[in-house]
Coordinates of C-alpha atoms in Angstrom, one line a residue:
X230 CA -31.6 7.8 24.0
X231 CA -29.7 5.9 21.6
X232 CA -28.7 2.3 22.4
X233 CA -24.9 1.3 21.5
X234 CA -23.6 -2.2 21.3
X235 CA -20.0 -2.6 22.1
X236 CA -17.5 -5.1 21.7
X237 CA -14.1 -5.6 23.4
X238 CA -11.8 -8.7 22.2
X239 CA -9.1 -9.8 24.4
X240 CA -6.0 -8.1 23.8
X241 CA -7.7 -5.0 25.1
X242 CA -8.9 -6.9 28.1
X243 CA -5.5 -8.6 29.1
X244 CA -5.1 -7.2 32.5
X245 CA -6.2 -5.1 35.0
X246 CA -5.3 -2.1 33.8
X247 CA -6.7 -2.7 30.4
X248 CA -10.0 -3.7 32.1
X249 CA -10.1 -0.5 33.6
X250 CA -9.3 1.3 30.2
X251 CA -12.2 -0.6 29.1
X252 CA -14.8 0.3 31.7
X253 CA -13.7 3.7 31.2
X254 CA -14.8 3.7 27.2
X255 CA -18.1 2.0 28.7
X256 CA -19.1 4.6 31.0
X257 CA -18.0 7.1 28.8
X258 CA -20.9 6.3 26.8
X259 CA -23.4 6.1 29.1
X260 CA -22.6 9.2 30.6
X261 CA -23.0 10.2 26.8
X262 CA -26.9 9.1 27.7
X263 CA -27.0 6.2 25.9
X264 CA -28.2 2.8 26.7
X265 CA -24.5 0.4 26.6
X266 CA -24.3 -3.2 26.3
X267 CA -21.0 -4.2 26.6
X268 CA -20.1 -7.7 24.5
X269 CA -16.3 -9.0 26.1
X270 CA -13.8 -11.3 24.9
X271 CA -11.7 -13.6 26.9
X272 CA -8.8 -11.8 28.5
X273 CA -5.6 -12.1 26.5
X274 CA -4.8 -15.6 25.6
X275 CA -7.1 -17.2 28.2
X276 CA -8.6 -19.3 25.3
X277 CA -5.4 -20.5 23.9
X278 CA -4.3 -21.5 27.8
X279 CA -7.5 -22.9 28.4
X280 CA -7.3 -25.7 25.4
X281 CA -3.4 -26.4 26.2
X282 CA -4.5 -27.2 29.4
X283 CA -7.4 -29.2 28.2
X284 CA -4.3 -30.9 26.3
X285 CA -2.7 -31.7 28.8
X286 CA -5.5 -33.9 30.5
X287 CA -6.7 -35.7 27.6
X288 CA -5.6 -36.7 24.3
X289 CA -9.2 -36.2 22.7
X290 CA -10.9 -33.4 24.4
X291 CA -14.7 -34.1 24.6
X292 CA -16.0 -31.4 22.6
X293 CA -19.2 -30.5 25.2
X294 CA -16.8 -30.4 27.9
X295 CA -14.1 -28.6 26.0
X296 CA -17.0 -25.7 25.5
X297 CA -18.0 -25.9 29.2
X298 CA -14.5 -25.2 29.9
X299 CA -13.7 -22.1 27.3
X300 CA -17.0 -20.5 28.1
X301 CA -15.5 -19.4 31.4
X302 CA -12.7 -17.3 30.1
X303 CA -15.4 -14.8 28.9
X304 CA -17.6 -15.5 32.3
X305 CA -14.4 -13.9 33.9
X306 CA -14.1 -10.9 31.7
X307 CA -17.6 -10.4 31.6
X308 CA -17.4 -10.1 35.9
X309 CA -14.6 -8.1 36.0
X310 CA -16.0 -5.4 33.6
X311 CA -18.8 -5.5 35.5
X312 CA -17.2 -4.8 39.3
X313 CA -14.7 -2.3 37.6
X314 CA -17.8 -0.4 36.1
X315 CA -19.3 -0.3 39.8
X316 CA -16.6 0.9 41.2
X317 CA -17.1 3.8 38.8
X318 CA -20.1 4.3 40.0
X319 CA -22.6 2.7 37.4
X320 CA -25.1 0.0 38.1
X321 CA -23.5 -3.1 36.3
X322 CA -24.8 -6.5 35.8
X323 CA -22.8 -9.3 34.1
X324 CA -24.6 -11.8 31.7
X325 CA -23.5 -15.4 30.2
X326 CA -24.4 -16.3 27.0
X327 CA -27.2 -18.8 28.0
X328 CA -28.3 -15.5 30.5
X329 CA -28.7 -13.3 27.5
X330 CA -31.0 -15.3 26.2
X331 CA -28.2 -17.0 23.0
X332 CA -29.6 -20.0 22.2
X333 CA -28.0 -22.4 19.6
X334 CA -27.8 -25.9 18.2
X335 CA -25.8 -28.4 19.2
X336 CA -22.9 -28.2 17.4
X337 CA -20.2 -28.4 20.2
X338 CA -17.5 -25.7 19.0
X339 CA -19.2 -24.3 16.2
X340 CA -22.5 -23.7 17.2
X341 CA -24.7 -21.8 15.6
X342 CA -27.1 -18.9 16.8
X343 CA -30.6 -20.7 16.8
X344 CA -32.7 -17.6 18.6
X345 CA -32.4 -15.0 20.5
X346 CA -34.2 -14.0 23.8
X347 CA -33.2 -10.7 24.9
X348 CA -35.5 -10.1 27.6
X349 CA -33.5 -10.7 30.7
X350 CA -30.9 -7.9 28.6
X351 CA -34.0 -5.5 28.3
X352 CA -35.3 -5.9 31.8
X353 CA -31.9 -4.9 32.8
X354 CA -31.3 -2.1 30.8
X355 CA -34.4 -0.5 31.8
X356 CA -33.2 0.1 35.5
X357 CA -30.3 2.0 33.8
X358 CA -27.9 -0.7 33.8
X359 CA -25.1 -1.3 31.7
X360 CA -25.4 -4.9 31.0
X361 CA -22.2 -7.2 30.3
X362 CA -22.5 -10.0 28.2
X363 CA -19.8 -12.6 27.9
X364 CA -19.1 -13.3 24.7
X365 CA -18.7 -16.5 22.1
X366 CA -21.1 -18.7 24.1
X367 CA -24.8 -19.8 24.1
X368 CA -27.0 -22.6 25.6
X369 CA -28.9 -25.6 23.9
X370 CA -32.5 -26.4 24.4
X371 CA -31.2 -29.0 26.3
X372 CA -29.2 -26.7 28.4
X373 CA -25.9 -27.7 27.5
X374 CA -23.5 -24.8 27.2
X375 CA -22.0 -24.3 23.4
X376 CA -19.1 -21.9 22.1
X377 CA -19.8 -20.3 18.2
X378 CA -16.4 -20.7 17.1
X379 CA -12.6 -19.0 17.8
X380 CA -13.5 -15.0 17.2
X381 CA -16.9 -15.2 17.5
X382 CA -17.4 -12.5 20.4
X383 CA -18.3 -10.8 17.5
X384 CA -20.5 -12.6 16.4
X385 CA -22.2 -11.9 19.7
X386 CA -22.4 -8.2 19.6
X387 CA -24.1 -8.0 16.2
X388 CA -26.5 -10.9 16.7
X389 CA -27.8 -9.1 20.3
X390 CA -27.3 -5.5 18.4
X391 CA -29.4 -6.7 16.1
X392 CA -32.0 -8.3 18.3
X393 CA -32.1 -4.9 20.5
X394 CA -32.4 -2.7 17.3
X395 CA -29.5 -0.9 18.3
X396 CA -28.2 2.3 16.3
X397 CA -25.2 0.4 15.5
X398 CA -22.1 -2.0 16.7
X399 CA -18.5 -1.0 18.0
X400 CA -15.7 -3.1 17.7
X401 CA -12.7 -2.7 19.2
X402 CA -9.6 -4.0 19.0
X403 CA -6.1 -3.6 19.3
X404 CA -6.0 -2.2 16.3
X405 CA -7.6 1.3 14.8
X406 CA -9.2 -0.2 11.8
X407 CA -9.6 -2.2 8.7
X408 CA -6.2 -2.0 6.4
X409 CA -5.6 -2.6 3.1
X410 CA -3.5 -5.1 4.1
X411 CA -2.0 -6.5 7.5
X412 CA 0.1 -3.7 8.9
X413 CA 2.6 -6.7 10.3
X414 CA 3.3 -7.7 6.9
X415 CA 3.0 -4.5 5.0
X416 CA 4.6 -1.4 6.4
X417 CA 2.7 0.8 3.5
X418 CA -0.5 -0.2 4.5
X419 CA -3.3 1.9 5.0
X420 CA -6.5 2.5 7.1
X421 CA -9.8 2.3 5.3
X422 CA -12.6 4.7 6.2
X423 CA -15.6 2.8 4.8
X424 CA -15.8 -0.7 3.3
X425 CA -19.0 -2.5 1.9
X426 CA -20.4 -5.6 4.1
X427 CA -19.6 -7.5 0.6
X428 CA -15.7 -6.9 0.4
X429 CA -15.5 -7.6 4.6
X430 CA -17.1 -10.3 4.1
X431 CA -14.6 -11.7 1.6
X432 CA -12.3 -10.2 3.3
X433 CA -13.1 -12.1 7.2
X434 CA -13.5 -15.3 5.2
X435 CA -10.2 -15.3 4.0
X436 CA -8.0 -14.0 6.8
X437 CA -9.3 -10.7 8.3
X438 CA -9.7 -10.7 12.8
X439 CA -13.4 -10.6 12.3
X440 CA -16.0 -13.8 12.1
X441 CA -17.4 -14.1 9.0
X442 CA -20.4 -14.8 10.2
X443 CA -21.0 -11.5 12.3
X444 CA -20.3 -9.8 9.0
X445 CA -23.0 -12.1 7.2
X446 CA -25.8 -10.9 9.9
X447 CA -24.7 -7.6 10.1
X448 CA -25.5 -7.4 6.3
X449 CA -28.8 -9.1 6.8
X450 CA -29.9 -7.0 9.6
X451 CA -28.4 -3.8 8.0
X452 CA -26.5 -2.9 10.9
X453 CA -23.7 -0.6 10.6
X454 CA -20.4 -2.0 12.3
X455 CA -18.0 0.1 13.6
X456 CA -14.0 -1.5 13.8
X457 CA -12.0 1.2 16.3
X458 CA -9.0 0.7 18.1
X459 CA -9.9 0.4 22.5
X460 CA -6.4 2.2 23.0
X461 CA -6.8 5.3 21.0
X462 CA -9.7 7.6 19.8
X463 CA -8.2 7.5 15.9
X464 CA -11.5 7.0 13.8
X465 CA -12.1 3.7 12.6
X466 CA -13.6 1.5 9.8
X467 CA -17.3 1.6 9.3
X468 CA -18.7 -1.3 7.8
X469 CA -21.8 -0.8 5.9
X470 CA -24.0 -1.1 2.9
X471 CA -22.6 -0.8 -0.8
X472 CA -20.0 1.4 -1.3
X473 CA -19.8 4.1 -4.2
X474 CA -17.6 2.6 -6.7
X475 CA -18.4 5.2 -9.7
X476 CA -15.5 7.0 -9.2
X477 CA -13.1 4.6 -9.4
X478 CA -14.8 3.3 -12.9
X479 CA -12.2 2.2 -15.2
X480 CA -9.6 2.0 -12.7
X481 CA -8.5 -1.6 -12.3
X482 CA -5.6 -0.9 -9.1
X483 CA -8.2 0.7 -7.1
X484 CA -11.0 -1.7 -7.2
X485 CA -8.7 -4.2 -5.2
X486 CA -9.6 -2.8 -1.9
X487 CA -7.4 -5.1 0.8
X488 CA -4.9 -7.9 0.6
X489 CA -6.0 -10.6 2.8
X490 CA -3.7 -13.5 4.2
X491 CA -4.5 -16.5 6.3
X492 CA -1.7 -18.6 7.4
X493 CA -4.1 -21.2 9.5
X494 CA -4.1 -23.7 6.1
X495 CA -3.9 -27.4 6.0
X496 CA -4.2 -30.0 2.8
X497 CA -5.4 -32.7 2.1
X498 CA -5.4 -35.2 -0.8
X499 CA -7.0 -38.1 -1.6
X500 CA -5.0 -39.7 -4.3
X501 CA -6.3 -42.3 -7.1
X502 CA -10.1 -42.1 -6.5
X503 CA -12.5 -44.6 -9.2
X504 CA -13.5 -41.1 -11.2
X505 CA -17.7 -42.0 -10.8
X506 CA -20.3 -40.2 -10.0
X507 CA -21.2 -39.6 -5.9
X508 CA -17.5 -39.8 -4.7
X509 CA -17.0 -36.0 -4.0
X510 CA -20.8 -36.1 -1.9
X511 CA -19.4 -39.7 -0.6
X512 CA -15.8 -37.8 0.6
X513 CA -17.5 -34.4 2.2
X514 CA -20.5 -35.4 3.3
X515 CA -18.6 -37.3 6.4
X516 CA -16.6 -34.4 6.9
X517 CA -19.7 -31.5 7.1
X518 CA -21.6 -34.3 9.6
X519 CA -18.4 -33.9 11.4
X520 CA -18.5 -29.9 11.5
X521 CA -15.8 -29.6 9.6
X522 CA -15.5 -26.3 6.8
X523 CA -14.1 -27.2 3.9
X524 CA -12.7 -24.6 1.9
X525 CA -10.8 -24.4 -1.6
X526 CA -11.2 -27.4 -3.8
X527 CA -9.6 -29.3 -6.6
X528 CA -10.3 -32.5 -8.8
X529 CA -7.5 -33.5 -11.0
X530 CA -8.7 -34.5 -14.4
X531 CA -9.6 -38.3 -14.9
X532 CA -6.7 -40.4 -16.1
X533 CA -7.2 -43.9 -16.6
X534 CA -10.6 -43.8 -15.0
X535 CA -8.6 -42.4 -11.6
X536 CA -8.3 -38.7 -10.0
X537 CA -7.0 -37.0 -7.3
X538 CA -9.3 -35.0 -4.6
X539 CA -7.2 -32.0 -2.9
X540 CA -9.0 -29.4 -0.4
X541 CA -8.1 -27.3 2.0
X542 CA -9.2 -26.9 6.0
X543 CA -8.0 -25.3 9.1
X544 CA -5.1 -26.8 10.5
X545 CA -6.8 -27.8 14.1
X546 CA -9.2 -29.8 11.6
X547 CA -6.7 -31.8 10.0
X548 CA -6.5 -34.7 12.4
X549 CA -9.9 -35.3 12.5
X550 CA -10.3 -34.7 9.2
X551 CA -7.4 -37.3 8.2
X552 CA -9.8 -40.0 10.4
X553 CA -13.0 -39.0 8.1
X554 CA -10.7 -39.8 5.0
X555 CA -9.3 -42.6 5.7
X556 CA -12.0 -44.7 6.9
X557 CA -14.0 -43.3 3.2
X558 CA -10.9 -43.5 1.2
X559 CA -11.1 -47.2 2.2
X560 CA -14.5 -47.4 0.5
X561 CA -13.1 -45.3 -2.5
X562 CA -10.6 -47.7 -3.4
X563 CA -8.0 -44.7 -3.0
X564 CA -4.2 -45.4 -3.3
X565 CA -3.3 -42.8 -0.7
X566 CA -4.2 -40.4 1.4
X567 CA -1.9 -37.3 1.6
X568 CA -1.6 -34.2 3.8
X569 CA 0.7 -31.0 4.4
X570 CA 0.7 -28.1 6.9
X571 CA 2.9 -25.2 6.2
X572 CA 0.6 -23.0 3.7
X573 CA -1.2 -19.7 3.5
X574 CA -3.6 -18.1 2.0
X575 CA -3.4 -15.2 0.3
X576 CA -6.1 -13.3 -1.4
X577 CA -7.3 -9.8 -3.6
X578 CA -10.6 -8.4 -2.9
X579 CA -12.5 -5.8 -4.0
X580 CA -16.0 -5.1 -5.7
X581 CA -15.9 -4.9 -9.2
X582 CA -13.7 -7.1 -9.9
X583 CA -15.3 -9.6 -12.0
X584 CA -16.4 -6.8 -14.5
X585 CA -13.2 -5.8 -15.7
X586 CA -10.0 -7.6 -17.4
X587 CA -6.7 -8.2 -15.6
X588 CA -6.9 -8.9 -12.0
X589 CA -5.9 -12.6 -12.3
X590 CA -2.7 -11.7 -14.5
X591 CA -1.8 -9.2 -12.5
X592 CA -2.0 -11.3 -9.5
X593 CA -0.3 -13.8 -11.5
X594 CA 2.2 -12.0 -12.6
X595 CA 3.4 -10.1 -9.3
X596 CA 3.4 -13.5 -7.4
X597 CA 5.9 -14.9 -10.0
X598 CA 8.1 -12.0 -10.6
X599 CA 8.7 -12.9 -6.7
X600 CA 9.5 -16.6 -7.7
X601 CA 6.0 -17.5 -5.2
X602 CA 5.1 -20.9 -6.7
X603 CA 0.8 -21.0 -6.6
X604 CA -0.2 -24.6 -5.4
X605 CA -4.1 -23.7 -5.8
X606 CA -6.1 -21.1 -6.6
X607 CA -9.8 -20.2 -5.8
X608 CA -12.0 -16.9 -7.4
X609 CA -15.4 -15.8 -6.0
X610 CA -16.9 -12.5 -8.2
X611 CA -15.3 -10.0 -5.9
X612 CA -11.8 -12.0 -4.9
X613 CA -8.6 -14.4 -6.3
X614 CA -7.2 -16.2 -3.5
X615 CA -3.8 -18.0 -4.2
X616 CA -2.8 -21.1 -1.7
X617 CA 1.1 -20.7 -1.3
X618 CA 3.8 -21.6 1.3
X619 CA 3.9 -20.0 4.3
X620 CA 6.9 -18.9 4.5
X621 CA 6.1 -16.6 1.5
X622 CA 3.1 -15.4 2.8
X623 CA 4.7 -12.1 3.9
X624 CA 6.3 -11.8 0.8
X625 CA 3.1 -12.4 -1.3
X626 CA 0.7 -9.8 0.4
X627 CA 3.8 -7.1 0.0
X628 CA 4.2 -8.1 -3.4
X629 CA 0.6 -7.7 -4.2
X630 CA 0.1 -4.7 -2.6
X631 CA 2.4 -2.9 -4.1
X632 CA 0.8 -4.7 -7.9
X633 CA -2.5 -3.0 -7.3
X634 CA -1.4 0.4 -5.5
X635 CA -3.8 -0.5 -2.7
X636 CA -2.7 2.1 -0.8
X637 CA -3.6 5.3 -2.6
X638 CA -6.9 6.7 -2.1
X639 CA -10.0 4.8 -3.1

């Protein structure tokens, strides 16, 4: 008897119906005689609702109650799978995160996966039940309840599939796969069959539905992931160890596996820094104490013994992240502090890259045949990513797309 991990994000659990779709695909595979735990999203937009409202009370959210409230739009998935499986006929029982044994550290919002102590899920799969576990959540040593971070239901499911030593982990979604590109902005784009933990990686980093950090401990762990559609039986995406690249030696448009874009981008400058040593630990130390990811990064060269800072963040971290600066900019002897909303990221990935000439220019080249302006750019050995407006994003990813001939067959 094999046992399957499953996960189910929210826009296949966003109503009644779709919950019984859902249940269905569960006891489908247990009837298959396999041992199912079931990892659910929050139905729909539930989350999204759930911090407007929060809004709406307080300026300033406190982030420990702000996770005590989000944790229960996955609490009411995870009940309602649970009843609509029983009323199939399946023993059911539904599982927070703390339940499940998800411990983490403190880190209200972002928390991170400390240990895992399966043996409540264990105990119950061993009376044939098909346990439910709500996704995104955990519990501190201190028994505080903590969420991992927006997406990070899937995070869940790989973390407890890789605890239990499952065969593997399904995803699904609302859509049947990974694309080389998103099929909202590209019409052309097609469905992979196979990509490498490396390139997803990259890939879910930079703009791709799935946490990066699920994809970082599926990789350790060596556990296949499956990415399938919950609204069709198409074949999906599995994602998995290395993939063979030898045939595609020497071919520079097919080692640029997907176009990724990402329009959640903020920026932030700090202008006419004392250029010494210690002021970029002095600027992003505060900022990591605060939980806050930085990601691309510039420093202008010196002039006059001055420079400018410029990185990048989510947009929902940029007025906290504005606070951090200012009070250190004061400190810095800064002239200004300076930040902008309205860009995207877009990005080329594929393995291999590095290795061979003529992915920069090309990238280059296709974003400014398209009169795309570049306001930053950022390489790691198997991507490029570009920082433009947002309004071009669409434009960007078709224009690239179509530079690299993504779409014909690896």
């Amino acid at each position: 008897m094999d046992l399957i991990v499953q996960k189910y994000g929210g826009s296949s659990l966003a109503d009644a119906e779709k919950i019984k779709n859902v249940a269905g695909r569960i006891a489908r595979a247990k009837e298959a005689g396999n041992s199912v735990v079931a990892v659910v999203s929050a139905m729909g937009d539930s989350t999204d609702e759930l911090i407007e409202l929060a809004s709406q009370v307080s300026d300033s959210p406190d982030r420990r109650e702000l996770d005590v409230l989000l944790s229960t739009g996955e609490l009411r998935s995870c009940a309602l799978v649970a009843m609509t499986l029983m009323s199939l006929g399946h023993k059911a029982v539904s599982l927070s995160g703390a339940q499940a044994g998800i411990r983490t550290d403190s880190q209200f919002g972002m928390a991170k996966i400390a240990e895992l102590d399966p043996q409540r899920i264990t105990n119950e799969l061993d009376k044939n039940k098909i346990v439910v576990v709500a996704g995104f959540q955990g519990i501190t040593p201190d028994m505080d309840t903590t969420t991992l971070g927006r997406g990070a239901s899937d995070l869940t499911a790989i973390a407890l599939a890789a605890g239990l030593n499952a065969s593997r982990c399904e995803v699904y979604t609302d859509v049947e796969g990974i694309y080389t590109a998103d099929p909202r902005l590209v019409p052309d784009a097609a469905k992979l069959d196979e990509i490498s933990f490396e390139e997803m990686l990259e890939l879910a980093s930079y703009g791709a539905k799935m946490n990066p950090r699920s994809i970082e401990l599926g990789m350790v762990y060596d556990t296949p992931i499956l990415v399938a559609s919950s609204f069709s039986d198409a074949p999906g995406t599995l994602i998995h160890g290395e993939v063979d690249m030898n045939k595609n030696v020497g071919e520079i448009r097919n080692r640029v596996v997907s176009v990724a874009t990402d329009p959640n981008v903020a920026k932030v400058t700090v202008q006419g820094v004392t250029d010494r040593p210690g002021i970029a630990a002095s600027l992003f130390e505060p900022l990591a104490a605060e939980g806050i990811s930085v990601d691309v990064i510039v420093q202008n060269a010196s002039a006059g013994g001055k420079t400018d800072l410029t990185f990048t963040i989510k947009r929902e971290d940029l007025a906290r992240s504005e606070d951090v600066v200012r009070q250190v900019a004061e400190g810095m002897d800064s002239d200004k502090v300076v930040s902008s909303t309205g860009l995207a990221k877009v990005s080329v990935v594929g393995t291999g890259m590095q290795d061979a000439p003529g992915y920069a220019s090309t990238m280059f080249r296709a974003l400014a045949d398209e009169g795309i302006n570049i306001e930053m750019i950022t390489t790691s050995e198997i991507r490029i990513t570009c920082i433009v407006s947002e309004e071009q994003m669409g434009e960007a990813s078709r224009a690239l797309h179509a530079a690299f001939d993504i779409a014909s067959p690896r």
